[in-house]
CSV table of C-alpha atoms in Angstrom, one decimal:
chain,number,residue,atom,x,y,z
A,1,UNK,CA,29.0,13.1,60.9
A,2,UNK,CA,28.5,17.2,62.0
A,3,UNK,CA,31.7,19.2,61.6
A,4,UNK,CA,31.4,22.1,63.6
A,5,UNK,CA,32.6,25.4,61.4
A,6,UNK,CA,35.1,26.9,63.3
A,7,UNK,CA,36.5,23.3,61.4
A,8,UNK,CA,35.4,23.9,58.1
A,9,UNK,CA,36.8,27.3,58.3
A,10,UNK,CA,40.6,26.6,58.9
A,11,UNK,CA,39.6,23.4,55.7
A,12,UNK,CA,38.8,26.3,53.7
A,13,UNK,CA,41.8,29.0,54.2
A,14,UNK,CA,44.4,24.8,54.2
A,15,UNK,CA,43.4,24.1,50.6
A,16,UNK,CA,42.8,28.4,49.4
A,17,UNK,CA,46.3,28.1,50.4
A,18,UNK,CA,48.2,25.4,49.0
A,19,UNK,CA,46.2,25.3,46.3
A,20,UNK,CA,47.6,29.5,45.3
A,21,UNK,CA,50.6,28.3,46.6
A,22,UNK,CA,51.7,26.2,43.7
A,23,UNK,CA,50.8,29.6,41.7
A,24,UNK,CA,53.2,32.5,43.8
A,25,UNK,CA,55.2,33.9,40.5
A,26,UNK,CA,58.9,33.5,40.1
A,27,UNK,CA,60.5,36.9,39.4
A,28,UNK,CA,62.5,37.3,35.8
A,29,UNK,CA,65.5,37.5,38.2
A,30,UNK,CA,65.2,34.4,40.4
A,31,UNK,CA,67.3,32.4,38.7
A,32,UNK,CA,69.6,31.0,40.3
A,33,UNK,CA,69.6,28.6,43.2
A,34,UNK,CA,71.8,29.3,45.3
A,35,UNK,CA,74.8,31.6,45.7
A,36,UNK,CA,77.3,28.5,46.5
A,37,UNK,CA,76.5,27.5,43.0
A,38,UNK,CA,76.5,30.8,41.0
A,39,UNK,CA,79.8,31.7,42.7
A,40,UNK,CA,83.0,30.7,41.2
A,41,UNK,CA,84.5,27.7,43.0
A,42,UNK,CA,88.0,29.2,43.5
A,43,UNK,CA,89.8,28.9,47.3
A,44,UNK,CA,91.0,32.1,47.8
A,45,UNK,CA,91.2,35.6,46.4
A,46,UNK,CA,92.4,38.3,47.4
A,47,UNK,CA,90.0,40.8,48.9
A,48,UNK,CA,92.7,42.4,50.9
A,49,UNK,CA,92.2,45.5,48.7
A,50,UNK,CA,88.8,45.6,48.4
A,51,UNK,CA,86.8,48.0,51.0
A,52,UNK,CA,83.9,46.1,52.7
A,53,UNK,CA,80.7,46.9,52.4
A,54,UNK,CA,78.4,44.3,54.0
A,55,UNK,CA,78.3,41.5,56.3
A,56,UNK,CA,75.0,39.1,55.9
A,57,UNK,CA,74.5,36.0,58.4
A,58,UNK,CA,71.9,33.9,57.6
A,59,UNK,CA,70.7,31.1,59.6
A,60,UNK,CA,68.0,28.9,58.3
A,61,UNK,CA,67.3,26.3,61.1
A,62,UNK,CA,66.6,23.7,60.0
A,63,UNK,CA,69.5,23.3,57.5
A,64,UNK,CA,72.3,26.3,57.7
A,65,UNK,CA,74.4,29.4,58.6
A,66,UNK,CA,76.0,30.5,55.8
A,67,UNK,CA,77.5,34.3,56.1
A,68,UNK,CA,78.3,36.8,52.9
A,69,UNK,CA,80.5,39.7,52.1
A,70,UNK,CA,79.9,42.2,49.5
A,71,UNK,CA,83.3,43.8,49.4
A,72,UNK,CA,83.2,47.6,47.2
A,73,UNK,CA,86.3,48.4,44.2
A,74,UNK,CA,88.5,51.8,44.9
A,75,UNK,CA,85.0,53.5,42.9
A,76,UNK,CA,82.9,52.3,45.1
A,77,UNK,CA,81.4,49.2,43.0
A,78,UNK,CA,80.3,45.9,44.6
A,79,UNK,CA,83.6,43.6,43.8
A,80,UNK,CA,83.0,40.6,45.1
A,81,UNK,CA,80.8,38.3,46.6
A,82,UNK,CA,82.5,36.0,49.2
A,83,UNK,CA,80.1,33.3,50.5
A,84,UNK,CA,80.9,31.0,53.2
A,85,UNK,CA,78.8,28.0,54.1
A,86,UNK,CA,80.0,24.7,56.1
A,87,UNK,CA,83.2,25.7,56.6
A,88,UNK,CA,84.0,26.7,52.3
A,89,UNK,CA,84.5,29.4,51.1
A,90,UNK,CA,82.1,30.6,47.4
A,91,UNK,CA,83.8,33.4,45.5
A,92,UNK,CA,82.5,35.8,43.1
A,93,UNK,CA,83.6,38.4,41.0
A,94,UNK,CA,82.4,41.5,38.7
A,95,UNK,CA,84.4,42.2,35.9
A,96,UNK,CA,83.2,45.5,34.3
A,97,UNK,CA,83.8,47.4,31.2
A,98,UNK,CA,82.7,51.2,30.3
A,99,UNK,CA,78.8,50.1,30.2
A,100,UNK,CA,78.8,46.9,31.3
A,101,UNK,CA,79.4,44.5,34.5
A,102,UNK,CA,80.4,40.4,34.1
A,103,UNK,CA,79.4,37.9,36.7
A,104,UNK,CA,79.0,34.4,36.5
A,105,UNK,CA,75.4,32.9,37.1
A,106,UNK,CA,75.5,29.2,38.2
A,107,UNK,CA,74.1,27.3,35.5
A,108,UNK,CA,73.6,29.8,32.4
A,109,UNK,CA,77.0,30.7,32.9
A,110,UNK,CA,78.3,34.4,32.0
A,111,UNK,CA,75.7,37.2,33.0
A,112,UNK,CA,76.3,40.6,31.5
A,113,UNK,CA,74.7,43.6,33.0
A,114,UNK,CA,74.2,46.7,31.0
A,115,UNK,CA,74.3,50.4,32.9
A,116,UNK,CA,72.9,53.1,31.3
A,117,UNK,CA,73.5,56.5,33.0
A,118,UNK,CA,74.0,55.0,36.3
A,119,UNK,CA,70.7,52.3,36.4
A,120,UNK,CA,70.8,48.3,35.1
A,121,UNK,CA,69.5,48.7,31.3
A,122,UNK,CA,69.6,45.1,30.6
A,123,UNK,CA,70.6,41.5,31.8
A,124,UNK,CA,71.7,39.0,28.9
A,125,UNK,CA,72.7,35.5,29.5
A,126,UNK,CA,75.8,35.7,27.3
A,127,UNK,CA,75.6,31.6,26.1
A,128,UNK,CA,72.2,31.1,25.2
A,129,UNK,CA,71.1,35.6,24.1
A,130,UNK,CA,68.3,35.9,26.3
A,131,UNK,CA,67.8,39.6,28.0
A,132,UNK,CA,65.7,41.1,30.3
A,133,UNK,CA,64.7,45.2,29.7
A,134,UNK,CA,64.7,47.2,32.8
A,135,UNK,CA,62.0,50.1,32.3
A,136,UNK,CA,62.7,53.1,34.6
A,137,UNK,CA,60.2,56.4,34.4
A,138,UNK,CA,61.5,60.3,34.3
A,139,UNK,CA,62.6,59.6,38.5
A,140,UNK,CA,64.8,57.2,38.0
A,141,UNK,CA,61.6,54.3,39.2
A,142,UNK,CA,61.5,50.4,38.3
A,143,UNK,CA,58.6,50.2,36.5
A,144,UNK,CA,59.6,46.9,34.9
A,145,UNK,CA,61.5,43.8,34.1
A,146,UNK,CA,61.2,42.4,31.3
A,147,UNK,CA,57.7,40.8,30.2
A,148,UNK,CA,57.3,39.0,33.6
A,149,UNK,CA,57.5,42.2,36.1
A,150,UNK,CA,56.1,45.2,37.0
A,151,UNK,CA,55.7,47.5,39.3
A,152,UNK,CA,52.7,49.6,40.4
A,153,UNK,CA,53.5,52.8,41.8
A,154,UNK,CA,52.2,55.8,44.0
A,155,UNK,CA,54.0,58.7,44.9
A,156,UNK,CA,57.1,56.8,46.3
A,157,UNK,CA,55.9,53.7,47.3
A,158,UNK,CA,55.8,50.7,45.4
A,159,UNK,CA,52.4,49.6,46.3
A,160,UNK,CA,51.4,46.0,43.9
A,161,UNK,CA,54.0,43.8,41.9
A,162,UNK,CA,52.9,41.6,39.5
A,163,UNK,CA,54.1,38.9,38.2
A,164,UNK,CA,53.8,36.0,36.2
A,165,UNK,CA,52.7,32.4,37.8
A,166,UNK,CA,54.0,29.2,36.4
A,167,UNK,CA,50.4,28.9,34.4
A,168,UNK,CA,50.5,32.1,32.3
A,169,UNK,CA,48.3,34.1,34.5
A,170,UNK,CA,49.1,37.1,36.1
A,171,UNK,CA,49.3,38.0,40.2
A,172,UNK,CA,49.1,40.5,42.2
A,173,UNK,CA,51.1,41.3,45.1
A,174,UNK,CA,50.0,44.1,47.0
A,175,UNK,CA,52.5,45.8,48.9
A,176,UNK,CA,52.2,46.6,52.8
A,177,UNK,CA,54.4,49.7,54.6
A,178,UNK,CA,55.1,50.0,58.3
A,179,UNK,CA,54.5,54.1,58.9
A,180,UNK,CA,56.3,53.3,62.5
A,181,UNK,CA,59.6,52.7,60.9
A,182,UNK,CA,62.6,54.4,59.7
A,183,UNK,CA,62.2,56.5,56.2
A,184,UNK,CA,64.9,53.5,55.1
A,185,UNK,CA,65.1,51.9,51.4
A,186,UNK,CA,66.4,48.7,52.6
A,187,UNK,CA,63.0,47.0,54.2
A,188,UNK,CA,62.1,47.6,50.8
A,189,UNK,CA,65.9,46.0,49.0
A,190,UNK,CA,65.2,43.2,51.9
A,191,UNK,CA,61.6,41.7,51.3
A,192,UNK,CA,62.3,42.8,47.3
A,193,UNK,CA,65.4,40.1,47.6
A,194,UNK,CA,63.3,37.9,48.8
A,195,UNK,CA,60.7,38.3,45.8
A,196,UNK,CA,63.3,37.9,43.5
A,197,UNK,CA,66.0,34.9,45.0
A,198,UNK,CA,69.0,37.4,45.0
A,199,UNK,CA,70.5,38.4,47.5
A,200,UNK,CA,74.1,38.5,45.7
A,201,UNK,CA,72.6,42.3,44.6
A,202,UNK,CA,71.6,43.3,48.0
A,203,UNK,CA,75.0,45.6,47.1
A,204,UNK,CA,73.2,47.1,43.8
A,205,UNK,CA,69.9,47.9,45.2
A,206,UNK,CA,71.9,49.1,48.3
A,207,UNK,CA,73.5,51.5,46.1
A,208,UNK,CA,71.4,52.9,43.1
A,209,UNK,CA,71.7,50.6,40.4
A,210,UNK,CA,67.8,50.0,40.5
A,211,UNK,CA,67.2,53.7,40.9
A,212,UNK,CA,65.5,54.8,43.1
A,213,UNK,CA,63.6,52.8,45.2
A,214,UNK,CA,60.5,53.2,47.7
A,215,UNK,CA,61.5,54.9,51.0
A,216,UNK,CA,59.8,53.5,54.3
A,217,UNK,CA,60.5,49.5,55.7
A,218,UNK,CA,57.9,46.8,53.1
A,219,UNK,CA,57.2,44.1,55.9
A,220,UNK,CA,54.1,42.2,53.6
A,221,UNK,CA,53.4,41.4,50.2
A,222,UNK,CA,49.6,39.9,50.1
A,223,UNK,CA,48.0,37.5,47.2
A,224,UNK,CA,44.8,37.0,46.6
A,225,UNK,CA,43.6,34.2,48.3
A,226,UNK,CA,45.0,34.5,52.0
A,227,UNK,CA,48.3,34.2,50.6
A,228,UNK,CA,50.9,36.2,52.1
A,229,UNK,CA,55.0,36.7,53.1
A,230,UNK,CA,55.7,38.7,55.7
A,231,UNK,CA,58.7,39.5,56.8
A,232,UNK,CA,60.6,41.7,59.8
A,233,UNK,CA,63.0,43.9,60.4
A,234,UNK,CA,65.6,45.7,62.6
A,235,UNK,CA,67.5,49.1,62.0
A,236,UNK,CA,69.7,50.7,64.4
A,237,UNK,CA,70.3,55.0,65.3
A,238,UNK,CA,71.0,55.8,61.5
A,239,UNK,CA,67.9,54.5,60.0
A,240,UNK,CA,70.0,51.1,58.8
A,241,UNK,CA,68.9,47.7,58.6
A,242,UNK,CA,70.2,45.2,60.7
A,243,UNK,CA,68.6,42.1,60.8
A,244,UNK,CA,65.8,41.1,58.4
A,245,UNK,CA,63.5,37.2,60.0
A,246,UNK,CA,60.9,35.9,57.0
A,247,UNK,CA,58.6,34.7,59.1
A,248,UNK,CA,56.9,32.4,56.0
A,249,UNK,CA,60.3,30.5,55.7
A,250,UNK,CA,62.2,30.4,58.9
A,251,UNK,CA,65.0,31.9,57.8
A,252,UNK,CA,66.7,35.6,60.2
A,253,UNK,CA,69.4,37.3,59.3
A,254,UNK,CA,71.8,39.8,60.5
A,255,UNK,CA,73.6,42.9,59.1
A,256,UNK,CA,76.5,44.1,60.4
A,257,UNK,CA,77.7,47.6,57.5
A,258,UNK,CA,81.3,48.7,57.3
C-alpha cells in the first residue's frame, strides 16, 4: 500500500529519535538514582540554627510531588538538604574540613569533594577510590569533568557540552539561549541540574563552587539526529528563578528563595 510523504517523514523522525535516544550521554556526576535514596535515613534533624536558602517543589504529574529544602550554615556554605517524599523526610548532611567536604551519596557511600580557591576540583568515592577531576581556566570557567564531559565556551556562554554515550562514542549537545530572558546564571543551573541528574548540587552551583557559569537562560540541549531536550524557565523581578519545567519529562519545578 502506498504511504503519503507526510506519514513517511513522521516515521523517519520517530525512528531516528528512538535510535539516538539510547545514545544520550550520561554525565560523570550522574550516578545517584534518586535524591531520597542518596540521603541518609535519619527521622529528624535540627535545622533551626541554619539559614534556609531555597525551597524547591518538584511535581511529576505521573507519579509524585516532592519538596527539597536547602540550608546554609553560619559561614554561608550548604549544610543540609532535606527531601520530603510521600510524607517522609530524608536528610543529606555536608561535613566540611579546611579543604573539602564529605557527603553520603546513595549506593556509592561517602564521597569527598576537594576544594581549591573556592572551587570543587575533584570528587572521590572513598569506598572505591574512584576519582573525577574538574578543570577550570583562569577565568574560573569549568572546562572538563573527568574524561567524560567537556564544555566549549564562546565568550561568557557555553555553546556545547561534549559527553560520552553508553557505547563509548562522544556526543555533542549544543546549548541554546533565550535572548529575551533576564541576565542570570540560574537558567543554566536549572538546565545543568537536569543534565547532571543532580538536584542536590543546585546550591553549590548557585554559590559558585563550580566557577563562573554562563549568564543567560539556556533553554535547550540539541543533539544530532533530531533529538533535543527543552526547558522553560520563569523569573521574578530580581532575576531569580521561580519556575523550571522539563518539557520532555513533563516535570514542573517551583523555586522559593529566602
